[in-house]
mmCIF file of C-alpha atoms in Angstrom:
data_model
loop_
_atom_site.group_PDB
_atom_site.id
_atom_site.type_symbol
_atom_site.label_atom_id
_atom_site.label_comp_id
_atom_site.label_asym_id
_atom_site.label_seq_id
_atom_site.Cartn_x
_atom_site.Cartn_y
_atom_site.Cartn_z
ATOM 1 C CA MET A 396 13.336 -46.391 109.551
ATOM 2 C CA SER A 397 14.528 -44.343 112.417
ATOM 3 C CA PRO A 398 15.008 -46.042 115.792
ATOM 4 C CA ALA A 399 12.309 -45.683 118.363
ATOM 5 C CA PRO A 400 12.975 -43.166 121.267
ATOM 6 C CA PRO A 401 13.981 -44.552 124.605
ATOM 7 C CA PRO A 402 11.139 -44.924 127.124
ATOM 8 C CA ARG A 403 10.110 -42.024 129.253
ATOM 9 C CA LEU A 404 11.661 -41.311 132.551
ATOM 10 C CA ALA A 405 10.145 -42.470 135.895
ATOM 11 C CA ALA A 406 7.113 -40.324 136.718
ATOM 12 C CA LEU A 407 8.259 -39.772 140.319
ATOM 13 C CA VAL A 408 11.549 -38.349 139.298
ATOM 14 C CA SER A 409 9.965 -36.107 136.585
ATOM 15 C CA GLY A 410 7.727 -34.629 139.189
ATOM 16 C CA VAL A 411 10.568 -33.589 141.670
ATOM 17 C CA GLU A 412 12.035 -30.110 141.123
ATOM 18 C CA PRO A 413 15.849 -29.760 141.160
ATOM 19 C CA SER A 414 17.415 -27.957 144.077
ATOM 20 C CA ALA A 415 17.393 -24.298 143.516
ATOM 21 C CA LEU A 416 20.113 -24.064 146.170
ATOM 22 C CA ARG A 417 22.512 -26.333 144.236
ATOM 23 C CA GLU A 418 21.949 -24.108 141.125
ATOM 24 C CA ILE A 419 22.566 -20.943 143.135
ATOM 25 C CA LEU A 420 25.772 -22.456 144.613
ATOM 26 C CA ALA A 421 27.149 -23.132 141.133
ATOM 27 C CA LEU A 422 26.799 -19.379 140.388
ATOM 28 C CA THR A 423 28.588 -18.345 143.651
ATOM 29 C CA SER A 424 31.685 -20.480 143.721
ATOM 30 C CA HIS A 425 33.956 -17.554 142.732
ATOM 31 C CA SER A 426 36.026 -16.138 145.547
ATOM 32 C CA ARG A 427 34.919 -12.511 144.971
ATOM 33 C CA VAL A 428 31.288 -13.517 145.727
ATOM 34 C CA VAL A 429 30.151 -13.141 149.367
ATOM 35 C CA SER A 430 27.745 -16.048 149.489
ATOM 36 C CA PHE A 431 25.157 -16.179 152.270
ATOM 37 C CA ALA A 432 23.470 -18.960 150.193
ATOM 38 C CA GLY A 433 24.783 -22.305 151.221
ATOM 39 C CA GLY A 434 24.832 -23.768 154.680
ATOM 40 C CA LEU A 435 28.507 -24.409 154.420
ATOM 41 C CA PRO A 436 30.865 -24.877 157.329
ATOM 42 C CA ASP A 437 34.054 -22.613 157.002
ATOM 43 C CA PRO A 438 36.848 -24.847 155.771
ATOM 44 C CA GLU A 439 39.320 -22.749 157.716
ATOM 45 C CA LEU A 440 37.726 -24.281 160.865
ATOM 46 C CA PHE A 441 38.231 -27.931 159.797
ATOM 47 C CA ASP A 442 40.389 -29.960 162.121
ATOM 48 C CA HIS A 443 42.822 -30.846 159.268
ATOM 49 C CA GLU A 444 45.544 -32.039 161.675
ATOM 50 C CA GLY A 445 43.190 -34.151 163.721
ATOM 51 C CA MET A 446 41.649 -35.861 160.619
ATOM 52 C CA ARG A 447 45.270 -36.411 159.183
ATOM 53 C CA LEU A 448 46.129 -38.232 162.380
ATOM 54 C CA ALA A 449 42.921 -40.208 162.263
ATOM 55 C CA PHE A 450 43.562 -41.411 158.709
ATOM 56 C CA GLU A 451 47.105 -42.176 159.481
ATOM 57 C CA ARG A 452 45.931 -44.360 162.268
ATOM 58 C CA VAL A 453 43.536 -46.363 160.061
ATOM 59 C CA LEU A 454 45.968 -46.620 157.187
ATOM 60 C CA ALA A 455 48.777 -47.994 159.427
ATOM 61 C CA PRO A 456 50.505 -51.166 157.935
ATOM 62 C CA GLY A 457 48.337 -54.133 158.075
ATOM 63 C CA ALA A 458 45.139 -52.337 158.423
ATOM 64 C CA ARG A 459 43.634 -53.762 155.176
ATOM 65 C CA HIS A 460 40.214 -54.296 156.523
ATOM 66 C CA VAL A 461 39.430 -50.599 155.913
ATOM 67 C CA PHE A 462 39.606 -51.242 152.137
ATOM 68 C CA GLN A 463 37.062 -54.162 152.385
ATOM 69 C CA TYR A 464 33.323 -54.471 152.158
ATOM 70 C CA SER A 465 31.806 -54.021 155.673
ATOM 71 C CA ARG A 466 28.419 -54.482 157.476
ATOM 72 C CA THR A 467 25.395 -52.478 156.414
ATOM 73 C CA GLU A 468 24.634 -51.154 159.863
ATOM 74 C CA GLY A 469 28.068 -49.568 160.085
ATOM 75 C CA ASP A 470 31.364 -49.636 162.001
ATOM 76 C CA PRO A 471 30.863 -50.932 165.497
ATOM 77 C CA GLU A 472 33.415 -48.555 167.068
ATOM 78 C CA LEU A 473 31.730 -45.613 165.242
ATOM 79 C CA ARG A 474 28.186 -46.589 166.328
ATOM 80 C CA ALA A 475 29.395 -47.113 169.955
ATOM 81 C CA ALA A 476 31.020 -43.621 169.939
ATOM 82 C CA ILE A 477 27.830 -42.043 168.520
ATOM 83 C CA ALA A 478 25.654 -43.946 170.978
ATOM 84 C CA GLY A 479 27.843 -42.512 173.759
ATOM 85 C CA ARG A 480 27.546 -39.045 172.514
ATOM 86 C CA LEU A 481 23.779 -39.214 172.345
ATOM 87 C CA GLY A 482 23.563 -40.674 175.793
ATOM 88 C CA ARG A 483 25.616 -37.726 177.230
ATOM 89 C CA ARG A 484 23.040 -35.428 175.501
ATOM 90 C CA GLY A 485 20.174 -37.029 177.381
ATOM 91 C CA LEU A 486 19.173 -39.690 174.862
ATOM 92 C CA PRO A 487 20.171 -43.198 176.066
ATOM 93 C CA THR A 488 21.177 -45.097 172.937
ATOM 94 C CA ALA A 489 22.627 -48.477 172.210
ATOM 95 C CA PRO A 490 24.936 -49.106 169.146
ATOM 96 C CA ASP A 491 22.325 -51.442 167.751
ATOM 97 C CA ASP A 492 19.861 -48.493 167.522
ATOM 98 C CA LEU A 493 22.057 -46.881 164.956
ATOM 99 C CA LEU A 494 22.565 -47.155 161.241
ATOM 100 C CA ILE A 495 25.503 -45.357 159.614
ATOM 101 C CA THR A 496 24.461 -43.556 156.400
ATOM 102 C CA THR A 497 26.278 -41.649 153.582
ATOM 103 C CA GLY A 498 25.390 -38.385 155.077
ATOM 104 C CA SER A 499 22.275 -37.413 156.716
ATOM 105 C CA GLN A 500 20.670 -36.813 153.315
ATOM 106 C CA GLN A 501 20.838 -40.437 152.719
ATOM 107 C CA ALA A 502 19.208 -41.045 156.099
ATOM 108 C CA LEU A 503 16.177 -39.069 155.068
ATOM 109 C CA ALA A 504 16.039 -40.853 151.674
ATOM 110 C CA LEU A 505 16.224 -44.270 153.323
ATOM 111 C CA THR A 506 13.541 -43.150 155.893
ATOM 112 C CA ALA A 507 11.208 -42.141 153.033
ATOM 113 C CA ALA A 508 11.857 -45.424 151.268
ATOM 114 C CA ALA A 509 11.245 -47.561 154.260
ATOM 115 C CA LEU A 510 8.159 -45.765 155.750
ATOM 116 C CA LEU A 511 6.304 -44.232 152.822
ATOM 117 C CA ASP A 512 4.143 -45.627 150.005
ATOM 118 C CA PRO A 513 3.032 -43.458 147.016
ATOM 119 C CA GLY A 514 0.113 -41.369 148.174
ATOM 120 C CA ASP A 515 0.941 -41.274 151.893
ATOM 121 C CA THR A 516 0.702 -37.994 153.588
ATOM 122 C CA VAL A 517 3.638 -36.282 155.200
ATOM 123 C CA LEU A 518 3.284 -33.179 157.440
ATOM 124 C CA VAL A 519 6.127 -30.758 157.360
ATOM 125 C CA GLU A 520 6.821 -27.362 158.884
ATOM 126 C CA GLU A 521 6.438 -24.464 156.446
ATOM 127 C CA PRO A 522 8.982 -23.257 155.355
ATOM 128 C CA CYS A 523 10.867 -26.549 155.133
ATOM 129 C CA TYR A 524 14.373 -27.882 154.291
ATOM 130 C CA LEU A 525 14.589 -28.233 150.551
ATOM 131 C CA ALA A 526 16.077 -31.659 150.166
ATOM 132 C CA ALA A 527 13.614 -33.271 152.591
ATOM 133 C CA LEU A 528 10.875 -32.135 150.163
ATOM 134 C CA GLN A 529 12.728 -33.743 147.383
ATOM 135 C CA CYS A 530 13.011 -37.020 149.320
ATOM 136 C CA PHE A 531 9.298 -36.996 150.094
ATOM 137 C CA GLY A 532 8.528 -36.169 146.487
ATOM 138 C CA LEU A 533 10.538 -39.006 145.050
ATOM 139 C CA ALA A 534 8.655 -41.358 147.478
ATOM 140 C CA GLY A 535 5.372 -40.261 145.882
ATOM 141 C CA ALA A 536 4.100 -38.738 149.071
ATOM 142 C CA ARG A 537 1.587 -35.985 149.432
ATOM 143 C CA VAL A 538 3.252 -33.225 151.411
ATOM 144 C CA VAL A 539 1.023 -31.040 153.565
ATOM 145 C CA PRO A 540 2.525 -27.895 155.206
ATOM 146 C CA LEU A 541 1.908 -26.687 158.747
ATOM 147 C CA PRO A 542 1.309 -22.950 158.590
ATOM 148 C CA ALA A 543 4.383 -20.606 158.829
ATOM 149 C CA ALA A 544 3.049 -17.770 161.042
ATOM 150 C CA GLY A 545 5.186 -18.829 163.950
ATOM 151 C CA PRO A 546 6.151 -21.750 166.197
ATOM 152 C CA LEU A 547 4.200 -24.955 165.510
ATOM 153 C CA ASP A 548 0.861 -24.854 167.310
ATOM 154 C CA PRO A 549 -0.037 -28.237 168.857
ATOM 155 C CA ASP A 550 -3.839 -27.671 168.560
ATOM 156 C CA LEU A 551 -3.430 -26.907 164.862
ATOM 157 C CA LEU A 552 -1.052 -29.933 164.510
ATOM 158 C CA GLY A 553 -3.744 -32.205 166.163
ATOM 159 C CA GLU A 554 -6.463 -30.740 163.786
ATOM 160 C CA LEU A 555 -4.377 -31.263 160.714
ATOM 161 C CA VAL A 556 -3.465 -34.828 161.819
ATOM 162 C CA ARG A 557 -7.160 -35.645 162.283
ATOM 163 C CA ARG A 558 -8.179 -34.118 158.934
ATOM 164 C CA GLU A 559 -5.201 -35.224 156.744
ATOM 165 C CA ARG A 560 -4.339 -38.531 158.415
ATOM 166 C CA PRO A 561 -0.636 -38.312 157.855
ATOM 167 C CA LYS A 562 1.731 -41.158 158.082
ATOM 168 C CA LEU A 563 4.801 -39.172 159.052
ATOM 169 C CA LEU A 564 5.664 -35.810 160.625
ATOM 170 C CA TYR A 565 9.022 -34.235 159.580
ATOM 171 C CA LEU A 566 10.613 -31.690 161.989
ATOM 172 C CA ILE A 567 13.968 -29.981 162.520
ATOM 173 C CA PRO A 568 13.501 -28.978 166.252
ATOM 174 C CA ASN A 569 16.946 -27.289 166.842
ATOM 175 C CA PHE A 570 17.687 -24.114 164.767
ATOM 176 C CA GLN A 571 15.493 -25.186 161.946
ATOM 177 C CA ASN A 572 16.568 -24.898 158.292
ATOM 178 C CA PRO A 573 15.699 -22.293 156.960
ATOM 179 C CA THR A 574 14.093 -20.203 159.784
ATOM 180 C CA GLY A 575 16.583 -20.792 162.628
ATOM 181 C CA ARG A 576 13.711 -21.404 164.996
ATOM 182 C CA THR A 577 14.010 -23.808 167.908
ATOM 183 C CA MET A 578 11.050 -25.722 169.410
ATOM 184 C CA THR A 579 10.461 -25.309 173.161
ATOM 185 C CA ALA A 580 10.697 -28.269 175.385
ATOM 186 C CA HIS A 581 6.908 -27.931 176.037
ATOM 187 C CA LEU A 582 6.163 -28.125 172.296
ATOM 188 C CA ARG A 583 8.324 -31.258 171.953
ATOM 189 C CA TYR A 584 6.319 -33.003 174.541
ATOM 190 C CA GLU A 585 3.088 -31.925 172.796
ATOM 191 C CA VAL A 586 4.333 -33.225 169.426
ATOM 192 C CA ALA A 587 5.200 -36.616 171.047
ATOM 193 C CA ARG A 588 1.673 -36.743 172.582
ATOM 194 C CA VAL A 589 -0.130 -36.000 169.230
ATOM 195 C CA ALA A 590 2.060 -38.625 167.568
ATOM 196 C CA ALA A 591 1.224 -41.246 170.185
ATOM 197 C CA ASP A 592 -2.583 -40.366 170.226
ATOM 198 C CA HIS A 593 -2.873 -40.542 166.407
ATOM 199 C CA GLY A 594 -0.287 -43.200 165.459
ATOM 200 C CA LEU A 595 2.158 -41.444 163.203
ATOM 201 C CA TRP A 596 6.006 -41.644 162.656
ATOM 202 C CA ILE A 597 8.173 -38.642 163.555
ATOM 203 C CA VAL A 598 11.355 -37.948 161.669
ATOM 204 C CA GLU A 599 13.463 -35.707 163.953
ATOM 205 C CA ASP A 600 16.279 -34.101 161.771
ATOM 206 C CA ASP A 601 19.156 -32.838 163.894
ATOM 207 C CA PRO A 602 22.181 -31.716 161.884
ATOM 208 C CA TYR A 603 22.757 -28.581 163.909
ATOM 209 C CA GLY A 604 21.987 -29.692 167.348
ATOM 210 C CA GLU A 605 25.547 -29.317 168.741
ATOM 211 C CA LEU A 606 25.968 -25.884 167.256
ATOM 212 C CA ARG A 607 24.242 -23.952 170.085
ATOM 213 C CA TYR A 608 25.498 -20.518 170.961
ATOM 214 C CA ARG A 609 23.210 -19.462 173.715
ATOM 215 C CA GLY A 610 20.364 -20.851 175.925
ATOM 216 C CA GLU A 611 19.932 -24.308 177.266
ATOM 217 C CA PRO A 612 19.166 -27.389 175.148
ATOM 218 C CA ALA A 613 15.809 -28.909 175.148
ATOM 219 C CA PRO A 614 15.257 -32.750 175.088
ATOM 220 C CA ALA A 615 15.162 -34.584 171.814
ATOM 221 C CA VAL A 616 11.660 -35.453 170.642
ATOM 222 C CA ALA A 617 12.784 -39.033 170.634
ATOM 223 C CA ALA A 618 13.258 -38.887 174.334
ATOM 224 C CA CYS A 619 9.726 -37.469 175.107
ATOM 225 C CA PRO A 620 7.008 -39.947 176.435
ATOM 226 C CA GLY A 621 4.922 -41.343 173.660
ATOM 227 C CA ALA A 622 7.613 -40.745 170.948
ATOM 228 C CA GLU A 623 10.162 -43.385 171.825
ATOM 229 C CA ASP A 624 8.759 -46.178 169.549
ATOM 230 C CA ARG A 625 7.908 -43.937 166.608
ATOM 231 C CA THR A 626 10.816 -41.477 166.223
ATOM 232 C CA ILE A 627 13.730 -41.750 163.675
ATOM 233 C CA LEU A 628 16.366 -39.343 164.824
ATOM 234 C CA VAL A 629 18.859 -38.201 162.036
ATOM 235 C CA GLY A 630 22.186 -36.754 162.573
ATOM 236 C CA SER A 631 25.432 -35.946 160.753
ATOM 237 C CA PHE A 632 29.070 -35.123 161.115
ATOM 238 C CA SER A 633 28.889 -32.786 158.085
ATOM 239 C CA LYS A 634 28.389 -29.632 160.124
ATOM 240 C CA ILE A 635 30.664 -30.453 163.072
ATOM 241 C CA LEU A 636 33.455 -32.221 161.344
ATOM 242 C CA ALA A 637 33.533 -32.160 157.493
ATOM 243 C CA PRO A 638 30.837 -32.510 154.904
ATOM 244 C CA GLY A 639 33.268 -34.157 152.502
ATOM 245 C CA LEU A 640 33.378 -37.335 154.622
ATOM 246 C CA ARG A 641 29.672 -37.956 153.984
ATOM 247 C CA ILE A 642 29.138 -39.653 157.359
ATOM 248 C CA GLY A 643 25.622 -39.528 158.854
ATOM 249 C CA TRP A 644 23.538 -41.712 160.877
ATOM 250 C CA LEU A 645 19.992 -42.407 162.008
ATOM 251 C CA ARG A 646 18.760 -43.691 165.342
ATOM 252 C CA ALA A 647 15.634 -45.925 164.803
ATOM 253 C CA PRO A 648 13.194 -47.742 167.043
ATOM 254 C CA HIS A 649 13.121 -51.472 166.774
ATOM 255 C CA GLY A 650 9.958 -51.599 164.630
ATOM 256 C CA ALA A 651 11.681 -49.667 161.752
ATOM 257 C CA ARG A 652 15.116 -51.051 161.744
ATOM 258 C CA ARG A 653 14.788 -53.996 159.499
ATOM 259 C CA ALA A 654 13.087 -52.000 156.744
ATOM 260 C CA LEU A 655 15.802 -49.235 157.086
ATOM 261 C CA HIS A 656 18.593 -51.863 156.686
ATOM 262 C CA ILE A 657 16.935 -53.269 153.584
ATOM 263 C CA ALA A 658 16.642 -49.759 152.165
ATOM 264 C CA LYS A 659 20.287 -49.166 152.845
ATOM 265 C CA GLN A 660 21.398 -52.396 151.201
ATOM 266 C CA THR A 661 19.545 -51.432 148.104
ATOM 267 C CA ALA A 662 21.081 -48.080 147.987
ATOM 268 C CA ASP A 663 24.844 -48.783 148.525
ATOM 269 C CA LEU A 664 25.361 -51.858 150.600
ATOM 270 C CA HIS A 665 27.227 -49.766 153.206
ATOM 271 C CA THR A 666 28.818 -46.353 153.783
ATOM 272 C CA SER A 667 32.629 -46.035 153.000
ATOM 273 C CA THR A 668 34.500 -48.381 155.334
ATOM 274 C CA LEU A 669 37.652 -46.128 155.273
ATOM 275 C CA ASP A 670 35.753 -42.947 156.216
ATOM 276 C CA GLN A 671 33.806 -44.559 159.005
ATOM 277 C CA ALA A 672 37.031 -45.946 160.489
ATOM 278 C CA ALA A 673 38.590 -42.441 160.240
ATOM 279 C CA VAL A 674 35.757 -40.688 161.928
ATOM 280 C CA ALA A 675 35.727 -43.481 164.654
ATOM 281 C CA ALA A 676 39.572 -42.950 165.107
ATOM 282 C CA TYR A 677 39.022 -39.279 165.335
ATOM 283 C CA LEU A 678 36.244 -39.574 168.033
ATOM 284 C CA ALA A 679 38.477 -42.026 169.874
ATOM 285 C CA GLY A 680 41.279 -39.263 169.859
ATOM 286 C CA GLY A 681 39.418 -37.036 172.109
ATOM 287 C CA ARG A 682 39.550 -33.927 169.884
ATOM 288 C CA ILE A 683 35.858 -33.561 169.013
ATOM 289 C CA ASP A 684 34.604 -31.566 172.024
ATOM 290 C CA GLY A 685 37.363 -28.951 171.781
ATOM 291 C CA HIS A 686 36.848 -28.712 167.978
ATOM 292 C CA ILE A 687 33.150 -28.135 168.394
ATOM 293 C CA ALA A 688 33.699 -25.629 171.089
ATOM 294 C CA GLY A 689 35.954 -23.539 168.760
ATOM 295 C CA MET A 690 33.394 -23.730 165.924
ATOM 296 C CA ARG A 691 30.679 -22.445 168.303
ATOM 297 C CA GLN A 692 32.805 -19.498 169.363
ATOM 298 C CA ALA A 693 33.591 -18.635 165.794
ATOM 299 C CA TYR A 694 29.981 -19.090 164.505
ATOM 300 C CA ALA A 695 28.520 -17.173 167.471
ATOM 301 C CA SER A 696 30.522 -14.072 166.610
ATOM 302 C CA ARG A 697 29.518 -14.391 162.929
ATOM 303 C CA MET A 698 25.847 -14.710 163.797
ATOM 304 C CA GLN A 699 26.152 -11.556 166.014
ATOM 305 C CA ALA A 700 27.910 -9.749 163.159
ATOM 306 C CA MET A 701 25.127 -10.572 160.775
ATOM 307 C CA LEU A 702 22.384 -9.621 163.341
ATOM 308 C CA GLU A 703 24.070 -6.244 164.046
ATOM 309 C CA GLY A 704 24.476 -5.512 160.351
ATOM 310 C CA LEU A 705 20.904 -6.345 159.281
ATOM 311 C CA ALA A 706 19.292 -3.190 160.506
ATOM 312 C CA ASN A 707 21.440 -1.020 158.143
ATOM 313 C CA ALA A 708 21.353 -3.489 155.251
ATOM 314 C CA LEU A 709 17.651 -4.116 155.104
ATOM 315 C CA PRO A 710 14.807 -1.757 154.040
ATOM 316 C CA ASP A 711 12.503 -0.295 156.669
ATOM 317 C CA GLY A 712 9.769 -2.800 157.542
ATOM 318 C CA SER A 713 12.012 -5.895 157.263
ATOM 319 C CA THR A 714 11.921 -8.488 159.938
ATOM 320 C CA TRP A 715 14.354 -11.338 160.757
ATOM 321 C CA SER A 716 14.919 -14.256 163.156
ATOM 322 C CA THR A 717 17.279 -14.373 166.076
ATOM 323 C CA PRO A 718 18.482 -17.986 166.322
ATOM 324 C CA ASP A 719 20.115 -19.488 169.436
ATOM 325 C CA GLY A 720 22.414 -21.612 167.208
ATOM 326 C CA GLY A 721 22.757 -23.285 163.817
ATOM 327 C CA MET A 722 23.671 -21.625 160.522
ATOM 328 C CA PHE A 723 20.799 -19.611 159.279
ATOM 329 C CA LEU A 724 18.783 -16.443 159.535
ATOM 330 C CA TRP A 725 15.320 -16.025 158.113
ATOM 331 C CA VAL A 726 14.545 -12.544 156.601
ATOM 332 C CA ARG A 727 11.171 -11.190 155.550
ATOM 333 C CA LEU A 728 11.446 -7.958 153.369
ATOM 334 C CA PRO A 729 8.537 -5.447 153.214
ATOM 335 C CA GLU A 730 5.392 -6.860 151.638
ATOM 336 C CA HIS A 731 5.871 -5.321 148.220
ATOM 337 C CA MET A 732 9.333 -6.787 147.599
ATOM 338 C CA ASP A 733 10.275 -10.096 145.763
ATOM 339 C CA ALA A 734 13.585 -11.668 146.863
ATOM 340 C CA GLU A 735 13.594 -13.920 143.843
ATOM 341 C CA ALA A 736 13.348 -10.980 141.495
ATOM 342 C CA VAL A 737 16.064 -9.131 143.209
ATOM 343 C CA LEU A 738 18.653 -11.997 143.224
ATOM 344 C CA PRO A 739 20.090 -11.456 139.742
ATOM 345 C CA ALA A 740 21.002 -7.782 140.752
ATOM 346 C CA ALA A 741 22.518 -9.217 144.004
ATOM 347 C CA LEU A 742 24.655 -11.600 142.013
ATOM 348 C CA ARG A 743 25.890 -8.830 139.760
ATOM 349 C CA HIS A 744 26.981 -7.116 143.045
ATOM 350 C CA ASN A 745 28.875 -10.273 144.048
ATOM 351 C CA VAL A 746 26.574 -11.256 146.885
ATOM 352 C CA ALA A 747 24.215 -14.165 147.224
ATOM 353 C CA TYR A 748 21.383 -15.511 149.279
ATOM 354 C CA VAL A 749 18.565 -18.213 148.711
ATOM 355 C CA PRO A 750 15.135 -16.728 147.987
ATOM 356 C CA GLY A 751 12.734 -17.984 150.580
ATOM 357 C CA SER A 752 9.976 -19.030 148.112
ATOM 358 C CA HIS A 753 11.931 -22.294 147.380
ATOM 359 C CA PHE A 754 11.437 -23.566 150.919
ATOM 360 C CA PHE A 755 7.528 -23.656 150.677
ATOM 361 C CA THR A 756 5.444 -26.526 149.600
ATOM 362 C CA GLY A 757 2.245 -24.495 149.929
ATOM 363 C CA ARG A 758 1.841 -20.928 148.773
ATOM 364 C CA PRO A 759 5.274 -19.282 148.824
ATOM 365 C CA ASP A 760 6.052 -15.953 150.406
ATOM 366 C CA PRO A 761 8.120 -14.061 147.844
ATOM 367 C CA ALA A 762 9.295 -11.542 150.388
ATOM 368 C CA CYS A 763 11.408 -14.028 152.265
ATOM 369 C CA MET A 764 15.171 -15.027 151.974
ATOM 370 C CA ARG A 765 17.468 -17.324 153.908
ATOM 371 C CA LEU A 766 20.960 -16.029 154.939
ATOM 372 C CA SER A 767 23.722 -18.267 156.161
ATOM 373 C CA PHE A 768 26.332 -16.709 158.375
ATOM 374 C CA THR A 769 28.945 -19.469 159.017
ATOM 375 C CA ALA A 770 31.086 -19.346 155.841
ATOM 376 C CA HIS A 771 32.710 -16.064 156.386
ATOM 377 C CA PRO A 772 34.400 -14.063 159.189
ATOM 378 C CA PRO A 773 32.672 -11.015 160.628
ATOM 379 C CA GLU A 774 34.502 -8.509 158.337
ATOM 380 C CA ARG A 775 33.531 -10.385 155.317
ATOM 381 C CA ILE A 776 29.918 -10.665 156.462
ATOM 382 C CA ALA A 777 29.893 -6.839 156.921
ATOM 383 C CA ASP A 778 31.116 -6.394 153.343
ATOM 384 C CA GLY A 779 28.473 -8.635 152.046
ATOM 385 C CA LEU A 780 25.704 -6.982 153.924
ATOM 386 C CA ALA A 781 26.778 -3.702 152.677
ATOM 387 C CA ARG A 782 26.512 -4.992 149.018
ATOM 388 C CA LEU A 783 23.229 -6.607 149.718
ATOM 389 C CA GLY A 784 21.934 -3.393 151.322
ATOM 390 C CA ALA A 785 22.862 -1.256 148.147
ATOM 391 C CA VAL A 786 20.927 -3.806 146.050
ATOM 392 C CA LEU A 787 17.826 -3.855 148.254
ATOM 393 C CA GLN A 788 17.720 -0.122 148.667
ATOM 394 C CA GLY A 789 17.881 0.129 144.906
ATOM 395 C CA ALA A 790 15.124 -2.248 144.409
ATOM 396 C CA ARG A 791 12.579 -0.556 146.763
#
């Protein structure tokens, strides 16, 4: 008698699609590929010397505590430093408001676990960050998209809230992934008003907020009247320091903190003690602001190189976003073109992008694509756009 098969996998996991971006990145790791696919910081811009000094400091003789278990909420020095940075950006924050996470992706997963029950409704911008959709799917939530025609419409938001009765609204207000759009200050206040009027949580995802290249910053949604007691602000050092550290954080109102701490304890007890201590030491060393200024300067020139090259690379009738910061441009090809269908030819020409259809939870727009400009210097961007242009012109 043959053994019985193992039980089936969990239904919620089976219903979540794998990340198409991760699969594309696996195809684009070769150095000859000009990849506009991943939102990758340029490793040439990492502050290797500053991080080496930080690790030397925390690994000094006698510093054995960095190898030990630590508290769930995170390193006190690191939380104090993050609180200070948020305060200087206009959002008064106490260290106890913060929970250190293993990257901002874990912060989203913990938030979904702490706030959502299966069947709860989540409103998201359309198109939306891929991995956030995975988190909400794994929580068993029903995801409802806000239409993608342009900036979020507060009247339409209020109408959808009344009709769909969501529990949570997910937003990337600064340099949104994938479109690059930034919400105006007026719209942020309107979002806070709608959330207060109708009683819903807001998750404000802000991994790119310090990568602004032009214009003036708008207030955080968490700072807007009506949103203070219902907004979880998510941040990360992945884009401004190094993604390999996997240090993120969330700022939570009092009513959500206990649930978030419990969710964190069930996930991994605490984030790496050693890496937290190293980031705290790096911040104490005073190099972070100069480092970010250098990244802004480099990325601003790369964004400009891509913007200047798109007119020649894309077919007539294409449109694209013009962000004020972040890492991404959003392109819409002419109506008859399908970015997913063109991708294999692009890969054969050693250039890559992410088809925009993967960022939709509603009906996808096959003519869209996301391009990231941060991983390559301007001359490499020009080379990649020339390759992409040849492919797209041949696909018309």
